[in-house]
Coordinates of C-alpha atoms and ligand atoms in Angstrom, one line a residue:
X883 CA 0.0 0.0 0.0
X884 CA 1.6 3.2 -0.6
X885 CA 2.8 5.3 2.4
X886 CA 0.2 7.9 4.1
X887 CA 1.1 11.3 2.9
X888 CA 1.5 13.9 6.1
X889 CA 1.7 18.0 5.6
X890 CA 3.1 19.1 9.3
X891 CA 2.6 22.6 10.5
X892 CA 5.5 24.4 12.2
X893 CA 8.4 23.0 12.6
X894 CA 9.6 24.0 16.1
X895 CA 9.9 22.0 19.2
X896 CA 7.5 19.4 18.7
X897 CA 7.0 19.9 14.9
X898 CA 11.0 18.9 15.0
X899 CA 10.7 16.4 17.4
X900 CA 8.2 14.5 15.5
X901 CA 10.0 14.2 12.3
X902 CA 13.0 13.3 13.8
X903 CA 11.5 10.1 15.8
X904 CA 9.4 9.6 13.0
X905 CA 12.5 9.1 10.8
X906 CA 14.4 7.3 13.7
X907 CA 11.6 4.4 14.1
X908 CA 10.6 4.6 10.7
X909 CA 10.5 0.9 10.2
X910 CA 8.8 0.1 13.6
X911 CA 6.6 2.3 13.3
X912 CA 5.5 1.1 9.4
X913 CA 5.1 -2.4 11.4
X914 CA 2.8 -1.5 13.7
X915 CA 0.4 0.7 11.1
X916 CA 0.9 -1.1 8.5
X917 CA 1.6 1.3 6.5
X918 CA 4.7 3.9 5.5
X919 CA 3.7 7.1 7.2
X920 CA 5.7 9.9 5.1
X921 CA 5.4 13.9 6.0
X922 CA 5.7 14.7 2.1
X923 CA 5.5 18.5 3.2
X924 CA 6.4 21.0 5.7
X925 CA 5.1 24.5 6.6
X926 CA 7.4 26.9 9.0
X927 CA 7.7 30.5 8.7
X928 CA 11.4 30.0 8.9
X929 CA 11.7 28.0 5.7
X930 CA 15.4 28.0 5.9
X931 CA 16.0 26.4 9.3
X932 CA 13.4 23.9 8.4
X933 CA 14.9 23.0 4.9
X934 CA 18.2 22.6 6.7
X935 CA 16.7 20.4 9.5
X936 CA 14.9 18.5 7.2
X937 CA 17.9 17.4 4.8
X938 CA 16.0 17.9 1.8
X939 CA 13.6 15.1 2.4
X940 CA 10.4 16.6 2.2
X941 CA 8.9 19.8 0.7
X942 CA 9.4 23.2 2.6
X943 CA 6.7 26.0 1.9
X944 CA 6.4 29.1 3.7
X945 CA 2.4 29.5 3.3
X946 CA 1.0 26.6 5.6
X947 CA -2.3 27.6 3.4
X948 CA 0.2 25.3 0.6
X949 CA 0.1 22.2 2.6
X950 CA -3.4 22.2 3.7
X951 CA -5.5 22.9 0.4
X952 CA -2.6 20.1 -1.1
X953 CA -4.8 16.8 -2.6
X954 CA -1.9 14.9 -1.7
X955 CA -2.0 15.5 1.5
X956 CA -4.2 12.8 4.0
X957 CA -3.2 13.7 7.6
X958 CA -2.6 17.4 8.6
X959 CA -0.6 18.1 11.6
X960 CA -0.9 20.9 13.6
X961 CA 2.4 22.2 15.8
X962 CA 1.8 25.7 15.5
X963 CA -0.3 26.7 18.5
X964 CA -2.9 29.9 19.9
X965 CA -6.1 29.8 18.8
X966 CA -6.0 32.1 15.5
X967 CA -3.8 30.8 12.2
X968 CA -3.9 27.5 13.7
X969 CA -8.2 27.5 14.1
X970 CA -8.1 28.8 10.3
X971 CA -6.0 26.1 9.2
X972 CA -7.4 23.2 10.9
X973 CA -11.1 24.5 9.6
X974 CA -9.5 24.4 6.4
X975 CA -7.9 21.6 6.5
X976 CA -11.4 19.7 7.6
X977 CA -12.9 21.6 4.8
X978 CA -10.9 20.3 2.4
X979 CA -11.3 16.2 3.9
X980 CA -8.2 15.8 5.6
X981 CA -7.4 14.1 9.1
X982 CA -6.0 16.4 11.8
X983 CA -3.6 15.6 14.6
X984 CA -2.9 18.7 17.5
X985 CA -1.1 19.3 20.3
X986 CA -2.9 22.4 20.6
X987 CA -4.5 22.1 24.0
X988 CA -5.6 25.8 24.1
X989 CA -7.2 25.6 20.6
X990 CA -9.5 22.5 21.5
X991 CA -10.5 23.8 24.8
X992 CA -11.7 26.7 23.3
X993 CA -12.8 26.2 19.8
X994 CA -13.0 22.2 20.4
X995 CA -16.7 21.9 20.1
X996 CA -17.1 23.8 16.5
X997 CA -13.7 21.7 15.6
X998 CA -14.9 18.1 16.6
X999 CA -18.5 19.3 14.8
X1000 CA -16.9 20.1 11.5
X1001 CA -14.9 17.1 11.8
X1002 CA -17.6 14.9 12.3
X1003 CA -19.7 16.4 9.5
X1004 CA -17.0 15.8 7.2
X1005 CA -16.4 12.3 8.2
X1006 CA -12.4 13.1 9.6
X1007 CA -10.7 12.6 12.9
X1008 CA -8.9 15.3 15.1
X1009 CA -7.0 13.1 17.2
X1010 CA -4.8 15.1 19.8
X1011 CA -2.9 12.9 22.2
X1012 CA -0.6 14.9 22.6
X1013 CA -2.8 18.0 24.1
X1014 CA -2.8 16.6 27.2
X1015 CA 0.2 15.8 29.3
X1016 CA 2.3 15.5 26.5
X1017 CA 4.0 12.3 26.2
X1018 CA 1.3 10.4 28.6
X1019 CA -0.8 8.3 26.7
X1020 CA -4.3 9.7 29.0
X1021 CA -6.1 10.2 26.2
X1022 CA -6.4 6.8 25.1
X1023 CA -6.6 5.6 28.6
X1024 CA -9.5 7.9 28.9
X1025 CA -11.2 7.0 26.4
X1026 CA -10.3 3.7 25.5
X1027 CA -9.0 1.6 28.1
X1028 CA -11.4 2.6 30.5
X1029 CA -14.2 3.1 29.0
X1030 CA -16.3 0.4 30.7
X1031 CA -15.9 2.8 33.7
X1032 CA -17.8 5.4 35.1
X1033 CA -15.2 7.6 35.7
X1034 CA -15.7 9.6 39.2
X1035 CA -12.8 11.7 39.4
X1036 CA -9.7 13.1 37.6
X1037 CA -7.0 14.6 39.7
X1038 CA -3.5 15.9 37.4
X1039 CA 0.0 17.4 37.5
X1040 CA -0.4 18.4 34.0
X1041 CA 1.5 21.5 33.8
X1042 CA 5.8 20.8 34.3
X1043 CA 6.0 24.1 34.6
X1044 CA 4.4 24.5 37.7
X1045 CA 5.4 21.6 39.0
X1046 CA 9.0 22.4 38.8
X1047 CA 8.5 25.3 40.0
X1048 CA 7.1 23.8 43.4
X1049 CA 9.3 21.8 43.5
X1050 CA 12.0 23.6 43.7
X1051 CA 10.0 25.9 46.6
X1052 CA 9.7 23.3 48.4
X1053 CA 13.3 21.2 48.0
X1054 CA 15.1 24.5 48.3
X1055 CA 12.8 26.6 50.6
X1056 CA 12.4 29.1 47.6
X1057 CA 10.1 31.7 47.1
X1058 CA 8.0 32.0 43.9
X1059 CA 9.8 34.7 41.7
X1060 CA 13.3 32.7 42.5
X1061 CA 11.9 29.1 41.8
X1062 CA 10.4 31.1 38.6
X1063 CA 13.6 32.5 37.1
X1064 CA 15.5 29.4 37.5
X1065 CA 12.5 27.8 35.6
X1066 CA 12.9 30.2 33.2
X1067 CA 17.2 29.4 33.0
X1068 CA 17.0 25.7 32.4
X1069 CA 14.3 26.6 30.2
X1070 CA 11.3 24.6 31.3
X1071 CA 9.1 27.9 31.8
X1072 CA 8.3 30.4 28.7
X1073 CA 9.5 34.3 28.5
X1074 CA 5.8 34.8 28.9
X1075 CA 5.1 31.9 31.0
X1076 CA 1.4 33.4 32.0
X1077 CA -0.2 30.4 30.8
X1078 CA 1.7 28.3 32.7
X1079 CA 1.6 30.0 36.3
X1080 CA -1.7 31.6 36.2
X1081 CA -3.2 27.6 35.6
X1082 CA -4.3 28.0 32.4
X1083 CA -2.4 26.0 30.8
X1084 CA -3.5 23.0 33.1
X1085 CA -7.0 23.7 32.9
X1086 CA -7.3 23.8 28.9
X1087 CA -6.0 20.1 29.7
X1088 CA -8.6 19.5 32.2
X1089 CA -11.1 20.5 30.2
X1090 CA -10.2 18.3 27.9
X1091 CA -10.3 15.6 29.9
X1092 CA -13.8 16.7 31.4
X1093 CA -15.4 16.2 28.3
X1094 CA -13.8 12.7 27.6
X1095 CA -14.3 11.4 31.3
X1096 CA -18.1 12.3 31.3
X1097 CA -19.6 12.5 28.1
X1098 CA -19.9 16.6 28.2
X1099 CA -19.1 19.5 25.8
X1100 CA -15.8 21.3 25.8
X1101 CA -16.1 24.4 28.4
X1102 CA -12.9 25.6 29.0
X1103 CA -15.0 28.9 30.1
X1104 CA -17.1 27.3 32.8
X1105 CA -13.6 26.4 34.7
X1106 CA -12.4 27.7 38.1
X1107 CA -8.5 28.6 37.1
X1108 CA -6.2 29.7 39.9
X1109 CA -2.4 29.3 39.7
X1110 CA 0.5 29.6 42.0
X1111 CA 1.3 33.4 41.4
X1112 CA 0.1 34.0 45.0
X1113 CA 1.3 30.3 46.8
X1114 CA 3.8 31.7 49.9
X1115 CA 6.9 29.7 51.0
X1116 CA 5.2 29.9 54.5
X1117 CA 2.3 27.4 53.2
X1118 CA 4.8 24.9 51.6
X1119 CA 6.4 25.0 55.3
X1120 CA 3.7 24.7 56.7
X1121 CA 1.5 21.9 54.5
X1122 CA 4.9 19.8 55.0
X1123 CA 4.3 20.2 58.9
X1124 CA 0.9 18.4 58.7
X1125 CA 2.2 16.0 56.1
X1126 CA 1.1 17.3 52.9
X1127 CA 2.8 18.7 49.9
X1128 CA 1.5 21.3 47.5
X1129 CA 0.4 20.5 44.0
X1130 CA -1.3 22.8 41.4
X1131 CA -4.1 19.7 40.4
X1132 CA -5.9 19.8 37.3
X1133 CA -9.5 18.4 39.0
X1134 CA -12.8 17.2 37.5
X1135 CA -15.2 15.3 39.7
X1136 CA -18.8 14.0 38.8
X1137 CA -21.1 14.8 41.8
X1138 CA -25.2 14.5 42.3
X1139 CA -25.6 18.2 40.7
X1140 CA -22.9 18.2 38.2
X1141 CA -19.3 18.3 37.4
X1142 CA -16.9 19.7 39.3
X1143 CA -13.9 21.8 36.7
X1144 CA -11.0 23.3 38.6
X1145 CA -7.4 23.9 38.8
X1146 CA -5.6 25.3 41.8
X1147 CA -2.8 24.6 44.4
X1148 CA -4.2 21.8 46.4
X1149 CA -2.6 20.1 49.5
X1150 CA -2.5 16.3 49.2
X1151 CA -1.4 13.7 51.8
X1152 CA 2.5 13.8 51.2
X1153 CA 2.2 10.0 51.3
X1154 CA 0.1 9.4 48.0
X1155 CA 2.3 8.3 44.9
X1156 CA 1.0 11.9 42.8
X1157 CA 2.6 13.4 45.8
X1158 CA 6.0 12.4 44.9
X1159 CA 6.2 13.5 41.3
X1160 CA 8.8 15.9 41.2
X1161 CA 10.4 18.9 38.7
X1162 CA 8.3 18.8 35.8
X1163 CA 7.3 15.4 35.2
X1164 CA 3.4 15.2 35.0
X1165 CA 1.0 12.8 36.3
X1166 CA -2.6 11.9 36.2
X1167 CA -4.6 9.5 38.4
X1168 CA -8.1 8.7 37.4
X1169 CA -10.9 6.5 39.7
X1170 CA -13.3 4.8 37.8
X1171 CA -15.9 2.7 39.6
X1172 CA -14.8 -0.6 38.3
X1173 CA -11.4 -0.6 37.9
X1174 CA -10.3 1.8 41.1
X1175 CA -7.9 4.2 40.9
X1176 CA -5.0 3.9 38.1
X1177 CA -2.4 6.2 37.9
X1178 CA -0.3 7.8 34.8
X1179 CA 3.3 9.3 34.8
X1180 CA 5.8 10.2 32.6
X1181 CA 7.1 13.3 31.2
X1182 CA 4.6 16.2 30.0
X1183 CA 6.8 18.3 27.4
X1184 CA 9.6 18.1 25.5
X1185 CA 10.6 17.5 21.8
X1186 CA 10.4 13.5 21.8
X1187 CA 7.6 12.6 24.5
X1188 CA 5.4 15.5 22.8
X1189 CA 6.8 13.5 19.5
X1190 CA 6.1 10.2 20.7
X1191 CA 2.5 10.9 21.1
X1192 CA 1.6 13.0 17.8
X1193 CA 3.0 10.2 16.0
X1194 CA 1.0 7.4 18.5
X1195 CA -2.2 9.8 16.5
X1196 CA -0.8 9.0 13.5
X1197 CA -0.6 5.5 13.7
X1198 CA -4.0 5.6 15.2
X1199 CA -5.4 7.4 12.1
X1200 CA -3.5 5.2 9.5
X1201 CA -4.9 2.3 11.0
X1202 CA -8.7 3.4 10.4
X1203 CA -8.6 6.1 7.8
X1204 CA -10.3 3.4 5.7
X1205 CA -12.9 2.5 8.5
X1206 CA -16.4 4.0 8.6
X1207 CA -16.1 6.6 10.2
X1208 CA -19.4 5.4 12.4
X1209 CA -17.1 2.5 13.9
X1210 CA -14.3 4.7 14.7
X1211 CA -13.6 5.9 18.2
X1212 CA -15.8 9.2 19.1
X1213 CA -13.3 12.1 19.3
X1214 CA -14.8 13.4 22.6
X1215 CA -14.9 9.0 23.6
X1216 CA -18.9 9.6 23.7
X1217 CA -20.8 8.9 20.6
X1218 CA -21.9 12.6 19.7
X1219 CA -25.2 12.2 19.4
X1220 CA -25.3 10.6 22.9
X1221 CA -23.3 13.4 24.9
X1222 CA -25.2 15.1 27.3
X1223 CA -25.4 18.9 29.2
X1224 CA -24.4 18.1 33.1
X1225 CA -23.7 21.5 34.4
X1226 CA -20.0 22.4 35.4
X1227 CA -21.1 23.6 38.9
X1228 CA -20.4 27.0 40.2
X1229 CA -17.5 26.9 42.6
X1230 CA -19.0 28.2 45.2
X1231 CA -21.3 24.7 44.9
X1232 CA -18.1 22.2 45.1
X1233 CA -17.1 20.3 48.1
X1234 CA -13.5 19.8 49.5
X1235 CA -11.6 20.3 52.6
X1236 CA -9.5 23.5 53.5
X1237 CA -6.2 24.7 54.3
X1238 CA -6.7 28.0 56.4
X1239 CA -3.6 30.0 57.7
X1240 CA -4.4 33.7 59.5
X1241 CA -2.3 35.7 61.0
X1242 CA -3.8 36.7 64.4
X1243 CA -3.0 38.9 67.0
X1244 CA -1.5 36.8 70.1
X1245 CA -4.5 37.7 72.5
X1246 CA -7.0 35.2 74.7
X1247 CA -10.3 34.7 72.6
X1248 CA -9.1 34.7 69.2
X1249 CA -8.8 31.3 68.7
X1250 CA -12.4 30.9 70.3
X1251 CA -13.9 33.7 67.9
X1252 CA -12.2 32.2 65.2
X1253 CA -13.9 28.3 66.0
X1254 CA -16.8 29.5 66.2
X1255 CA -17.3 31.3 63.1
X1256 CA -16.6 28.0 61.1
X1257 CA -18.9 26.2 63.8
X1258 CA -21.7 28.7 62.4
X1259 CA -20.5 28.0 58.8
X1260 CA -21.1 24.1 59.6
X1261 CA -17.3 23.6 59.3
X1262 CA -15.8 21.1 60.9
X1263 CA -12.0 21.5 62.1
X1264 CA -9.8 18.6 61.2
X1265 CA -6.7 19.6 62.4
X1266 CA -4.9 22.9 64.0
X1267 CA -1.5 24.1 64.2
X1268 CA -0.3 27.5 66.1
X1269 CA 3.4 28.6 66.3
X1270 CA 4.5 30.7 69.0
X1271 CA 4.6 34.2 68.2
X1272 CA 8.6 34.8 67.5
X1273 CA 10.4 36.7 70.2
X1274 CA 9.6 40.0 70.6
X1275 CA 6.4 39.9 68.4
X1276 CA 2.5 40.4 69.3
X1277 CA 1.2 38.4 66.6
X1278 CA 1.0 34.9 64.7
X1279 CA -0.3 32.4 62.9
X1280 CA -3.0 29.8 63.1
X1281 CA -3.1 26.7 60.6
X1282 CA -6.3 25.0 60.7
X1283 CA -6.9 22.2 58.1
X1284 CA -11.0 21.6 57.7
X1285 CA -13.1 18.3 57.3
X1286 CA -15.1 18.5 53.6
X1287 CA -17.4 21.4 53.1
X1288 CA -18.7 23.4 50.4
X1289 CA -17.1 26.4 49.1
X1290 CA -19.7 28.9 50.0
X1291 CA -19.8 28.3 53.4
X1292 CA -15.6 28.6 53.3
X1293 CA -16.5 31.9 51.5
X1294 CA -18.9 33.1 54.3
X1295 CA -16.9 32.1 56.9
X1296 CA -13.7 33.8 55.9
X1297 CA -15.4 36.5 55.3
X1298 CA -16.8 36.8 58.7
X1299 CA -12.9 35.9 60.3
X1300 CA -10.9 38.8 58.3
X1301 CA -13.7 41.3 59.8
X1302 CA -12.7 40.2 63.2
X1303 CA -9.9 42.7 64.6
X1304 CA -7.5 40.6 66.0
X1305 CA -7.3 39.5 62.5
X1306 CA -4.8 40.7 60.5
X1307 CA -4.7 41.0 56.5
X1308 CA -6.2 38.2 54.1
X1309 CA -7.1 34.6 55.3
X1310 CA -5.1 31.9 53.2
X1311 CA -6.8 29.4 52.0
X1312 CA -5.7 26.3 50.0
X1313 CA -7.8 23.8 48.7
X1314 CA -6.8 20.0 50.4
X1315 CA -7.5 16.4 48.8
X1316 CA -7.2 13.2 50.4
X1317 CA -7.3 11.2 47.1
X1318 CA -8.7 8.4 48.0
Ligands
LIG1388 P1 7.2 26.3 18.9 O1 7.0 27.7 19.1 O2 8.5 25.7 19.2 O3 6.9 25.9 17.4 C1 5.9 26.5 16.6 C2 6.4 26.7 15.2 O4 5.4 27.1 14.4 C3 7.5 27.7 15.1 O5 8.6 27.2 14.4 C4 6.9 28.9 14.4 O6 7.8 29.6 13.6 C5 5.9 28.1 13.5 N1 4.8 29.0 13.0 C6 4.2 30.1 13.6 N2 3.3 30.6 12.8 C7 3.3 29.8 11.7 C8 2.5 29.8 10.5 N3 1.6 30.8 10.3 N4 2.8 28.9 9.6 C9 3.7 28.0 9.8 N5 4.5 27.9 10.9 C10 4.3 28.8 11.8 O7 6.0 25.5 19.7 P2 6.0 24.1 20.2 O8 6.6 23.1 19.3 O9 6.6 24.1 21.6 O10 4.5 23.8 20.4 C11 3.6 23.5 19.3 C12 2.3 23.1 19.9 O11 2.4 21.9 20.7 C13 1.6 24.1 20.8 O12 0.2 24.1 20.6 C14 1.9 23.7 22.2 O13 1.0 24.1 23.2 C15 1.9 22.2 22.0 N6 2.6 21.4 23.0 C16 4.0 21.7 23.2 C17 4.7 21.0 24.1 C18 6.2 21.2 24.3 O14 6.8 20.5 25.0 N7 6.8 22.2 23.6 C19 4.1 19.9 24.8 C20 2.7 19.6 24.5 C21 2.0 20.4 23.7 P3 8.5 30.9 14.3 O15 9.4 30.3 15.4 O16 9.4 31.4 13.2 O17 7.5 31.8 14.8
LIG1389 N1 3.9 24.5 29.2 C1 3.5 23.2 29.4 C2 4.0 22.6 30.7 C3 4.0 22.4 28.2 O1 4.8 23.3 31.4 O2 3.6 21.5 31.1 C4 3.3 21.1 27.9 O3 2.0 21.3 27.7

């Protein structure tokens, strides 16, 4: 049979990654898909870097517009990124009957719904591995291995970033800005790494995931995203004490009234396995109702993992470009026609337990005042630390960890604390997990 013809767009990290391992395993790979696989051309908008990387063994075009109205091409691949050329050129490359494979998290949580419509109009596959957690094969888990689950929850490191980033707080007693330049120095975090620390970057993944766990439409917009701009060396310190760690978690969680769609710092039991991934490997651990909880780790960027999974896509679409496309696997695992409109719940409606450190004057009644405000709220203390105040000073703090609650009443009752006098500044709270 002759070889699948492939038109890859931008040729940068991944884009280069990809045709390199794609070259290296080029006979294994043909093996398992049965099929040569053959990126016939290339679009970059530096065409000579490209042409040099790509030894003259494939066509080199400036105008991507080239490679996707090209009848030769069968499989387009996306490795540009943002939502704007790349949206136009994976519309158009739909348009014109051609598979798509992204790693373009950001453009399918928020154009994913008009992208997977067009592409099942047209009878093509947008297969996108790669989006999420990069070289992890979640996706397919998701959506394949377990689907005789009911998936209950998703909980994620899927930002490296981030992850690095706390670890290096932690391991080195950093604070933020230092953990973030040295992120920035070995190269792990962008010049503009927003994205990554303001969570957004993990929640366009958890979005995705969302919709694949439970059968729901892409809302990237209906997510609570808070990063780890604000996340104090004190709170590392003292979530250790108590024998937790700190992780910005990518969380979705079906519930009675609907699905829970969040990513923020979250303390977790420093004994689970998720607690333990370090610098910027990723992991994901999903519970489904039959098979429990299974976990997923490996690394979530990079040239070759991000590589290893846009090519897994390719395989994937060799093998059933020639099935109807009825029998193939539904793009968001749900058969469209069958998804269905569960209500991402405010997040003032989700349940979890609390971190809350305040920083009180040292005077009798404070802690009283303080308890019985979250009695009032129906909250339920789990656990309490209180440091001595240091020599010298008046005032200190009080670390109380809370049994589950709803957020509202967490609102109201902090609220209610940081009007109380001996109170000083903001109450800290981070969100807690057990996991299990
Ligand atoms: P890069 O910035 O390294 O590569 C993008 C490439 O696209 C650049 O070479 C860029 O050229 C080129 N480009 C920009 N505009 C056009 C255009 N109009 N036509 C043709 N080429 C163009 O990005 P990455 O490889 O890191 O990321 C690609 C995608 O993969 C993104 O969606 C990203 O989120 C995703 N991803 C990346 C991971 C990683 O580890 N890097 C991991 C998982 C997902 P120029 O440089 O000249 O602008
Ligand atoms: N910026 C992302 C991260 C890259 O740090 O995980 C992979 O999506």
């Amino acid at each position: 049979m002759k070889p699948i013809k492939v038109g890859l767009l931008g040729f940068g990290t991944v884009g280069a990654g990809t045709f390199a391992v794609l070259k290296r395993n080029q006979e294994e790979i043909m093996r398992r898909a049965g099929r040569g696989i053959e990126i016939a051309m290339v679009a970059d908008l530096n065409v000579e870097r490209a042409r040099e990387m790509t030894n003259g063994e494939c066509e080199v075009v400036n105008d991507a517009n080239l490679v996707v109205d090209n009848p030769d091409i069968d499989i387009v691949i996306e490795l540009i990124g943002g939502y704007g050329i790349a949206r136009e050129l994976v519309l158009k490359a739909i348009a014109n009957g051609k598979h798509v494979v992204t790693a373009n998290k950001a453009l399918l949580a928020t154009h994913g719904n008009e992208l997977f419509k067009a592409a099942q109009d047209k009878g093509v596959m947008i297969a996108f591995e790669a989006a999420v957690a990069g070289g992890i094969p979640i996706i397919k888990a998701l959506r394949e291995g377990l689907t005789a689950n009911r998936i209950q929850w998703i909980a994620g490191i899927i930002n490296g970033t981030t992850n690095f980033i706390l670890s290096e707080m932690r391991d080195k007693g950093l604070d933020f800005d230092t953990a973030l330049k040295d992120a920035q120095r070995l190269g792990y975090a962008e010049a503009d790494p927003t994205f990554d620390i303001e969570g957004i970057d993990a929640a366009h993944k958890a979005t995705l995931m969302a919709s694949i766990a439970f059968g729901i439409p892409v809302q990237f917009d209906r997510a609570y995203v808070e990063g780890i701009t604000q996340l104090q060396a004190t709170d590392i310190r003292f979530a250790e004490q108590l024998g937790y760690r700190i992780k910005l978690l990518g969380i979705t969680r079906r519930t009675a009234y609907g699905i829970e769609l969040r990513v923020h710092p979250t303390l977790i039991p420093a004994s689970r396995l998720i607690a333990n991934v370090e610098g910027a490997m990723n992991a994901v651990l999903v519970q489904g109702d039959a098979v429990g909880a299974t976990l997923y780790y490996g690394k979530g960027a990079g040239a070759e993992p991000t590589a290893s999974a846009v090519i897994a896509d390719l395989v994937d679409i060799t093998r059933l470009a020639t099935a109807d496309p009825e029998h193939r696997v539904p793009h968001l695992a749900f058969q469209p026609d069958a998804m269905i409109d569960t209500p991402i719940l405010p997040m003032s409606e989700i349940t979890t337990s609390y971190y809350l450190r305040m920083h009180v004057a040292d005077k009798l009644g404070v802690l009283a005042d303080v308890t019985r405000i979250l009695a009032d709220a129906t909250i339920s203390i789990d656990a309490m630390l209180q440091k001595e105040p240091a020599e010298g000073e008046q005032q200190t703090d009080i670390i109380m960890l809370t049994h589950q609650t709803q957020e509202k009443n967490v609102d109201a009752a902090i609220a209610r604390i940081e009007a109380l006098t001996t109170v000083v500044g903001k109450v800290t709270r981070i969100r807690l997990e057990e996991l299990n």
